[in-house]
Coordinates of C-alpha atoms in Angstrom, one line a residue:
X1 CA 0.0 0.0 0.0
X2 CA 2.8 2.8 1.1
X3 CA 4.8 1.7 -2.5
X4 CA 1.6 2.7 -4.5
X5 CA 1.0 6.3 -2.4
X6 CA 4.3 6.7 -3.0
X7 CA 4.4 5.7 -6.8
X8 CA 1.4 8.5 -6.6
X9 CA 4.0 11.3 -4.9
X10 CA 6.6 10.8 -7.5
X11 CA 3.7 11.2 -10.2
X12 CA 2.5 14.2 -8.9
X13 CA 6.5 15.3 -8.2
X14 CA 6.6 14.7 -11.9
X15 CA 3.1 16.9 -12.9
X16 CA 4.8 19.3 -10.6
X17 CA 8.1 19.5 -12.3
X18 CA 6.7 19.6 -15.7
X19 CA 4.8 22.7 -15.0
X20 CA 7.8 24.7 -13.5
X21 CA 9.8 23.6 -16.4
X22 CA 7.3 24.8 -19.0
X23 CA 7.7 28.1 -16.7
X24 CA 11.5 28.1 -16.4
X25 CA 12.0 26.7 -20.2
X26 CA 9.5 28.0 -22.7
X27 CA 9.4 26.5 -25.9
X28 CA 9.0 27.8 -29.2
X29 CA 5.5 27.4 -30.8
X30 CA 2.3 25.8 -29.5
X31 CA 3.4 22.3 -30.2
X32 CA 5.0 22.4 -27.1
X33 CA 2.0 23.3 -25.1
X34 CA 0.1 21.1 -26.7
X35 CA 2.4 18.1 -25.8
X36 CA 2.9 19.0 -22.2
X37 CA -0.4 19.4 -21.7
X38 CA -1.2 16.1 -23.4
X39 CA 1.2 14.7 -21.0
X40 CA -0.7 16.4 -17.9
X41 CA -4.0 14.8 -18.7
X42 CA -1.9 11.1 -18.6
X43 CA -1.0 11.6 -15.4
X44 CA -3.3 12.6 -14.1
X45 CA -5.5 10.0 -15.6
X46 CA -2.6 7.4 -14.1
X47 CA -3.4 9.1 -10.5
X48 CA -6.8 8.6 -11.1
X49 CA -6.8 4.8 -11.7
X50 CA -4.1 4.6 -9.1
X51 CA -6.3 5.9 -6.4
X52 CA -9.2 3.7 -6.8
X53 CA -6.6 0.8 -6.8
X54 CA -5.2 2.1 -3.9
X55 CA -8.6 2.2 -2.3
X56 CA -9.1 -1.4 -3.7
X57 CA -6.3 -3.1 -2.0
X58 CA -6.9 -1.1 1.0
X59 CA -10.4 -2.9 1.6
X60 CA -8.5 -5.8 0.8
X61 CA -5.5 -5.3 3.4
X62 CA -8.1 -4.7 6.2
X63 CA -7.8 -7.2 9.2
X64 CA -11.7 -9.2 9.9
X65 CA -14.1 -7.0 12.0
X66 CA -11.9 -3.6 10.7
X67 CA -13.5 -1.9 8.1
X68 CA -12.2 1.5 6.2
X69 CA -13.6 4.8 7.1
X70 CA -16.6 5.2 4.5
X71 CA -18.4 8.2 3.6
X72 CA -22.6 8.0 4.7
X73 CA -24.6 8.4 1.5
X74 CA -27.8 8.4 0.1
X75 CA -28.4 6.8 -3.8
X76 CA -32.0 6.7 -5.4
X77 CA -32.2 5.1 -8.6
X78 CA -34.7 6.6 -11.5
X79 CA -36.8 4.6 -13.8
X80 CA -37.9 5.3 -17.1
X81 CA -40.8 8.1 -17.3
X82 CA -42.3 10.7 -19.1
X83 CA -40.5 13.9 -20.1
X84 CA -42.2 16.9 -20.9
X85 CA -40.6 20.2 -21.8
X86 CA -42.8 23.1 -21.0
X87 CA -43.0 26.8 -22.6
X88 CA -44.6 29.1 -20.0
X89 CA -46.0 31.9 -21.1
X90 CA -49.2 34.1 -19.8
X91 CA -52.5 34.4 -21.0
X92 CA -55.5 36.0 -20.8
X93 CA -59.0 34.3 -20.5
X94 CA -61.5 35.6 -23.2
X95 CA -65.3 34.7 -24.5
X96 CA -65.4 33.0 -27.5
X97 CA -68.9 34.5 -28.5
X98 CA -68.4 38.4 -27.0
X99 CA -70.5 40.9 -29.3
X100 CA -72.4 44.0 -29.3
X101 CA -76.4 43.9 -29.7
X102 CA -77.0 46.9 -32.7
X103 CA -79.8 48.4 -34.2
X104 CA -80.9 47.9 -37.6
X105 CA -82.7 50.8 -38.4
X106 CA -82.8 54.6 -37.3
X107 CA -85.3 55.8 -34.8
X108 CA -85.7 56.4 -31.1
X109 CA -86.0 53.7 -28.2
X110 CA -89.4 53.3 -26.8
X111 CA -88.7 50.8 -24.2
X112 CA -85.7 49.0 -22.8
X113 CA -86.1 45.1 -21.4
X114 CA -83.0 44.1 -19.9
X115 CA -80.8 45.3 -17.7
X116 CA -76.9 44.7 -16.8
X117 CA -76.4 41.2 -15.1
X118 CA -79.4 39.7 -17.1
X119 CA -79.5 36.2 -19.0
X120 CA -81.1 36.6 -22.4
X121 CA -81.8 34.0 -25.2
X122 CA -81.2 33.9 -28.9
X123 CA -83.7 35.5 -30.5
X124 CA -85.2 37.2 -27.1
X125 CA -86.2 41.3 -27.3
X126 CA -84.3 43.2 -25.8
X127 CA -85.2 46.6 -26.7
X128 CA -87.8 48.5 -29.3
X129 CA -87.9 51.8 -30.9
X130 CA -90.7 54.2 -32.3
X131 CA -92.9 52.2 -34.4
X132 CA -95.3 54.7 -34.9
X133 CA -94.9 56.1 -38.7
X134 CA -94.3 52.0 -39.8
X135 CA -97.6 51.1 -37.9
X136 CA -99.6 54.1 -39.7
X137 CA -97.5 52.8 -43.3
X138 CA -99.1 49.1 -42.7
X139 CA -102.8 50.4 -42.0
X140 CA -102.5 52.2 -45.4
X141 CA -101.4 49.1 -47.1
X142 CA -103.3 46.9 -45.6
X143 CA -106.6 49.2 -47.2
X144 CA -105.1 49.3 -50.5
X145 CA -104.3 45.6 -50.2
X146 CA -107.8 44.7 -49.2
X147 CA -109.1 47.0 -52.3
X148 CA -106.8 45.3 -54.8
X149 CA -108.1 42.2 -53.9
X150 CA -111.2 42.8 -54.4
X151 CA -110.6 44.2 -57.8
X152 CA -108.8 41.4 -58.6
X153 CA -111.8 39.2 -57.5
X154 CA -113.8 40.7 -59.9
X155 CA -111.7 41.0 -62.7
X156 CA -110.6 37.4 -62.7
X157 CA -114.6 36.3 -62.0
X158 CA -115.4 38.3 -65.6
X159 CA -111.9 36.6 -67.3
X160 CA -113.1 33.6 -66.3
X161 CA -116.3 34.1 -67.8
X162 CA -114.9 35.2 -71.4
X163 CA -115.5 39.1 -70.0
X164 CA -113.7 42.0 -69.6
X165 CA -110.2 42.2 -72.0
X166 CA -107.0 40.1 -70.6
X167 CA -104.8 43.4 -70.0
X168 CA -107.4 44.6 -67.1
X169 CA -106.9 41.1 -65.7
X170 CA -103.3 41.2 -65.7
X171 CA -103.3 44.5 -64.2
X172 CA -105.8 43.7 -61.3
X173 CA -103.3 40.6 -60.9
X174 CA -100.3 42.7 -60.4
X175 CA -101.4 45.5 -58.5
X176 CA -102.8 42.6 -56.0
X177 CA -98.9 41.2 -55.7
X178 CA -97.6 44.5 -55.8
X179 CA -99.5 45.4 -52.9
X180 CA -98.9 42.3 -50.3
X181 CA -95.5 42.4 -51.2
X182 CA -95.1 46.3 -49.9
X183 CA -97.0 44.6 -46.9
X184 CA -94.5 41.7 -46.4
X185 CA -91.4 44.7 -46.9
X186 CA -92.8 46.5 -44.3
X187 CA -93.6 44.1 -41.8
X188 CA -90.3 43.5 -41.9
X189 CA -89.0 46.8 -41.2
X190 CA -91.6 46.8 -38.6
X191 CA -90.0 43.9 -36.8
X192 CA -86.6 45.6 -37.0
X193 CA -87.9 48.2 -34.6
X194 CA -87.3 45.0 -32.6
X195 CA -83.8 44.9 -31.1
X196 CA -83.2 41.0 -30.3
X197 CA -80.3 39.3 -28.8
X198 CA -78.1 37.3 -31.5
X199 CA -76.9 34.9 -29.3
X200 CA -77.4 33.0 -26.0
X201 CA -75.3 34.8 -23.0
X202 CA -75.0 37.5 -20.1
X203 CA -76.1 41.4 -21.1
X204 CA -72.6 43.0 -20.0
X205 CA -73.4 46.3 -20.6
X206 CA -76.6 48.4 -21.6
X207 CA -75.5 51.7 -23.9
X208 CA -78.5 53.5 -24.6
X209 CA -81.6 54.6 -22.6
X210 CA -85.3 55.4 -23.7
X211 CA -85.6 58.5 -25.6
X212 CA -82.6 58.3 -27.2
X213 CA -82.2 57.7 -30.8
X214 CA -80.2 55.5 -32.3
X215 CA -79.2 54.6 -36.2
X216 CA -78.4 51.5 -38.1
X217 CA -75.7 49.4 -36.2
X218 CA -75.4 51.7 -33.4
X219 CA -74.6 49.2 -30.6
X220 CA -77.3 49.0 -27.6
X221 CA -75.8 46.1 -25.5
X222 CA -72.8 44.4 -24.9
X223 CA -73.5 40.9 -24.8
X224 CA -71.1 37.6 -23.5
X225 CA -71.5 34.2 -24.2
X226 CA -69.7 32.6 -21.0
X227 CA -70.4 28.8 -21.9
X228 CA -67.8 29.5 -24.7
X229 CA -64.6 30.8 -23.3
X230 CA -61.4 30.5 -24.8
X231 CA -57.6 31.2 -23.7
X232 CA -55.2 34.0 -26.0
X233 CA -51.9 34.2 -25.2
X234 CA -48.8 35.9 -27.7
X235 CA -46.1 33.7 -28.0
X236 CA -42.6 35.0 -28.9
X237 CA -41.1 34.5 -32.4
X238 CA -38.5 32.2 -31.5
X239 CA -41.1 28.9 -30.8
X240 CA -42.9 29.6 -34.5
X241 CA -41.9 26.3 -35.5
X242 CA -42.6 23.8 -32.2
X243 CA -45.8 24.7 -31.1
X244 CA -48.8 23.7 -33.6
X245 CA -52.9 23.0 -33.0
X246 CA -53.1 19.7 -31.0
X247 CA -50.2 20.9 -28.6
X248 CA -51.1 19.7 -25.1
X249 CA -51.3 22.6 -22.9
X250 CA -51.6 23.0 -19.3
X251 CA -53.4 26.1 -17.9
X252 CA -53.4 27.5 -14.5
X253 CA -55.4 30.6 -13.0
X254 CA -53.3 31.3 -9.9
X255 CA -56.5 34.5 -8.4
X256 CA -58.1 31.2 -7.8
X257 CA -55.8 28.3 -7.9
X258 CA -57.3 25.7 -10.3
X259 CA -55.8 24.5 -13.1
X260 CA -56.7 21.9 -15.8
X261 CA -55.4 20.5 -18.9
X262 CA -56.1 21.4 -22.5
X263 CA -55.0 21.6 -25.8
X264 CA -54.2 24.5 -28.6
X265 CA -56.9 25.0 -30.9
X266 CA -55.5 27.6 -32.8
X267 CA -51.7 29.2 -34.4
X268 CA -52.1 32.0 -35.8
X269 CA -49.8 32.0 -39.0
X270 CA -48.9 35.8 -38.6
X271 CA -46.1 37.3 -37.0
X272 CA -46.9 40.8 -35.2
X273 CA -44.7 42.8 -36.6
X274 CA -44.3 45.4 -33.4
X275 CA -43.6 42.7 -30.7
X276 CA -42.3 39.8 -32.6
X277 CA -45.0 37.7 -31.5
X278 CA -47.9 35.3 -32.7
X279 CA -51.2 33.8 -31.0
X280 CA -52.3 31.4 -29.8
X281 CA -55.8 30.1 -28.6
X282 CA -57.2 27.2 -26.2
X283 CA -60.1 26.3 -25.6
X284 CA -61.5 26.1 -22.2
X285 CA -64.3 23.8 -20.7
X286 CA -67.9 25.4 -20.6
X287 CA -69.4 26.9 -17.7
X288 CA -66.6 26.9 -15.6
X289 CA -67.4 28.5 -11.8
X290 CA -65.6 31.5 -11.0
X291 CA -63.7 32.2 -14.5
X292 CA -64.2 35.2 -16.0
X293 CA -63.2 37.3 -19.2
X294 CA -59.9 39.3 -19.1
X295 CA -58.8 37.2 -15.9
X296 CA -55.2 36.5 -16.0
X297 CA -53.4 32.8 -16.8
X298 CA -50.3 30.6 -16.7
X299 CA -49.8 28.9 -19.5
X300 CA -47.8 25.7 -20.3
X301 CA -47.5 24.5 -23.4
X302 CA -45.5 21.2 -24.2
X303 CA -43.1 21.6 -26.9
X304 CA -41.4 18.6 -26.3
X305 CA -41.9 14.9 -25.2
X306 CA -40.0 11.8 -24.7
X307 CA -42.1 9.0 -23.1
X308 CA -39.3 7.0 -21.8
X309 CA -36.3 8.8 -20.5
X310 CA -34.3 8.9 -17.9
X311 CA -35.2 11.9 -15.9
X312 CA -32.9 13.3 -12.8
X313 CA -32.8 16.5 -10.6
X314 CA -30.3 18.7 -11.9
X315 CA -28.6 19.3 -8.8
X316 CA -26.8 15.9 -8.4
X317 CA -25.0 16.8 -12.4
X318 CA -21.3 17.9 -11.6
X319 CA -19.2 19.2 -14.3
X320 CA -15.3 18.8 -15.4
X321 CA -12.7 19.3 -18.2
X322 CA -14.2 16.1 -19.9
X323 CA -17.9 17.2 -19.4
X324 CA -20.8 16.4 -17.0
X325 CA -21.0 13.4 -14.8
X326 CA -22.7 12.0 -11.6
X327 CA -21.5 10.2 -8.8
X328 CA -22.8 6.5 -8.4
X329 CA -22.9 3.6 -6.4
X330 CA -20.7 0.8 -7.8
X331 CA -19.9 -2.9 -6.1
X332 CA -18.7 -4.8 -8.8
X333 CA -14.8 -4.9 -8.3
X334 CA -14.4 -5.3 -4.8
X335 CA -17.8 -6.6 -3.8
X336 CA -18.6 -3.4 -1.4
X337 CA -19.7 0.0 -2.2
X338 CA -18.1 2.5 -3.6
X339 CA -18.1 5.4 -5.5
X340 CA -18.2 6.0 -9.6
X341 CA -17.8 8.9 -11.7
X342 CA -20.2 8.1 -14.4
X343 CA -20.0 10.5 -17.4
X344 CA -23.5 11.2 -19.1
X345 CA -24.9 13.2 -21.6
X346 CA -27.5 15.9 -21.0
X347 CA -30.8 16.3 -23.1
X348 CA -33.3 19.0 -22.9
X349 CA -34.1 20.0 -19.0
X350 CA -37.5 22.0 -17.2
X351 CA -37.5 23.2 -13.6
X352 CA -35.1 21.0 -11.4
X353 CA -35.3 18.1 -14.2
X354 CA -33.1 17.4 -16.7
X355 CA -33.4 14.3 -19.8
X356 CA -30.6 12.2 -19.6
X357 CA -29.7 11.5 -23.5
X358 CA -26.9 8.4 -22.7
X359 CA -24.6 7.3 -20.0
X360 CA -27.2 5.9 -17.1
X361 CA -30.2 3.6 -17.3
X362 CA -32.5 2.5 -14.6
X363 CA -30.7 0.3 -12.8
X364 CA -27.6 2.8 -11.4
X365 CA -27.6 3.9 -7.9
X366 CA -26.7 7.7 -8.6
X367 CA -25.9 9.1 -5.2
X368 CA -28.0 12.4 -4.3
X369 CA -26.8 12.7 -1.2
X370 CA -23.3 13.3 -0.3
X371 CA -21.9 13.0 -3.5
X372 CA -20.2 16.8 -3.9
X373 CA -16.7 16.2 -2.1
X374 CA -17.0 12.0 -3.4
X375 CA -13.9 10.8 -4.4
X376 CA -13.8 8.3 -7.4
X377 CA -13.0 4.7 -5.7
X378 CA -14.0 5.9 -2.5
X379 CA -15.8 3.5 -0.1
X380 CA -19.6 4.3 0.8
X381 CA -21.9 3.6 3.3
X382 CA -25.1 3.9 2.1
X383 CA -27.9 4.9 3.8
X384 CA -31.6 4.1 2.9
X385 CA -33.7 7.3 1.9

């Protein structure tokens, strides 16, 4: 054992000397950096292997019921399970079916029927305006319409009858129609004074009062559909290509800490040219308690998945000169624990997790506690988490 620590000395007297000649004796030219520094990494590697041989013949060399001062540890092992790589972004909670009530033709409101707060039905009146001059228009037509008929009653009884000449029938014909279409015109525009609600949903807002007149498309109401609700959110440039309708999404309203899963039901294909951004929509579930328009989100959309990986917490990843690594648990050389440096290579990582591309599997014993002054080849005690 002493003739291996001190084969160790004399390598490190050696690293040692090699460094203060490259200081004392510079050469010309990197060539001869390179090679000294080539000749660094042996040794040190030699030390390396050295040392857990060392360690190796020292369990060895023990006398029965001595054992060699181990360090306490704890080691989990990780099997295979989802990964999920999350964009977070912020949204804002908006009604799918959110429109103003407006007037279709010019005159004053007579009477109002709904008031802020109120549930209305497709359909339903909520509103009328001055009717009076339409109502006076459909009594006049209504008189010639029941004079034309009766003209045309008696002209067609004579046509029938082989009296009278065909042009008077005709005309009594087409004055009739003439007539009860003007009628059918104007029962429409009578039921235009009518203002009715387009759609199912909650009146918002009420704009106008009686006595005031309004024209064509003037808005009365604000109306809100809130079985229809929807999530928008602007995502930055950058993620154009990885996020695209079907997208699982999780969504979070933290005012009133619920959250639920979803999916994006819309990518819009447009760049906004002032903040570099483009929307996205999700749909929500209907008539959800306590949600309302404008209130603000968390949004989570996965970008990435990988259904079987190896996922660890990215605390227990050291790094060197020859990349990252963990510490693990290892007994097959000497039959007792003892720790590994086992190099790995890192995929994408969210939060405190990180995707492990290569370099451990289920089955290793990666040490999460205790491993960040672990020697390689040093002797563990483990202890159960």
């Amino acid at each position: 054992m002493k003739h291996i620590y001190f084969l160790v000395l004399i390598l490190l007297g050696n690293a040692i000397l090699l460094s203060c000649t490259s200081k004392k004796t510079p050469e010309s030219g990197s060539t001869g950096d390179a090679v000294k520094m080539a000749r660094l990494a042996d040794l040190k590697k030699q030390i390396a292997t050295l040392e857990v041989e060392a360690n190796a013949l020292d369990l060895e060399l023990n006398p029965v019921g001595k054992k060699a001062k181990s360090k306490v540890v704890a080691t989990q092992s990780f099997p295979l399970t989802a990964f999920r790589n999350y964009i977070d972004l912020q949204g804002a909670v908006t009604a799918d079916q959110q429109l103003f009530i407006n007037a279709k033709m010019a005159g004053a409101v007579e009477h109002i029927y709904i008031k802020t707060g109120d549930q209305v039905k497709s359909g339903q009146t909520v509103a009328t305006l001055d009717d009076a001059l339409i109502k006076q228009g459909l009594a006049e037509l209504e008189h010639q319409a029941s004079f034309a008929n009766d003209l045309y009653e008696k002209q067609k009884s004579l046509w029938d009858q082989k009296l009278g000449t065909e042009v008077q029938y005709l005309s009594a014909k087409n004055n009739k129609e003439s007539v009860e279409k003007r009628i059918a015109t104007t029962k429409e525009q009578w039921d235009m004074a009518k203002v009715k609600a387009p759609i199912s949903g909650s009146i918002d807002e009420v704009m106008i009062k009686p006595g005031q007149t309004v024209m064509p498309g003037m808005p009365i109401a604000r109306l809100i559909n809130f079985s229809k609700l929807k999530i928008d959110a602007e995502v930055p440039e950058s993620y154009a290509g990885r996020i695209k309708p079907g997208n699982a999404i999780k969504i979070f309203f933290p005012d009133i800490q619920k959250d639920f899963d979803s999916k994006i039901t819309y990518v819009s294909p447009v760049i906004n040219q002032v903040n570099r951004t483009f929307k996205v929509e999700a749909a929500l579930p209907p008539n959800m308690k306590g949600i309302l328009p404008n209130m603000i989100s968390i949004l989570k959309i996965v970008d990435y998945t990988n259904p079987k990986a190896t996922v660890i917490p990215i605390n227990v990843i050291q790094k060197d000169s020859q990349g990252d690594f963990v510490m693990i648990a290892d007994s097959t050389a000497t039959g007792q624990w003892h720790a590994m440096k086992k190099p790995i290579i890192i995929g994408r990582f969210y939060n405190d997790q990180v995707e492990i591309v290569s370099g451990l599997d289920q089955n290793h014993k990666i040490i999460t506690v205790g491993y960040q002054d672990l020697i390689e080849g040093q002797l563990l005690a483990i202890q159960h988490q």
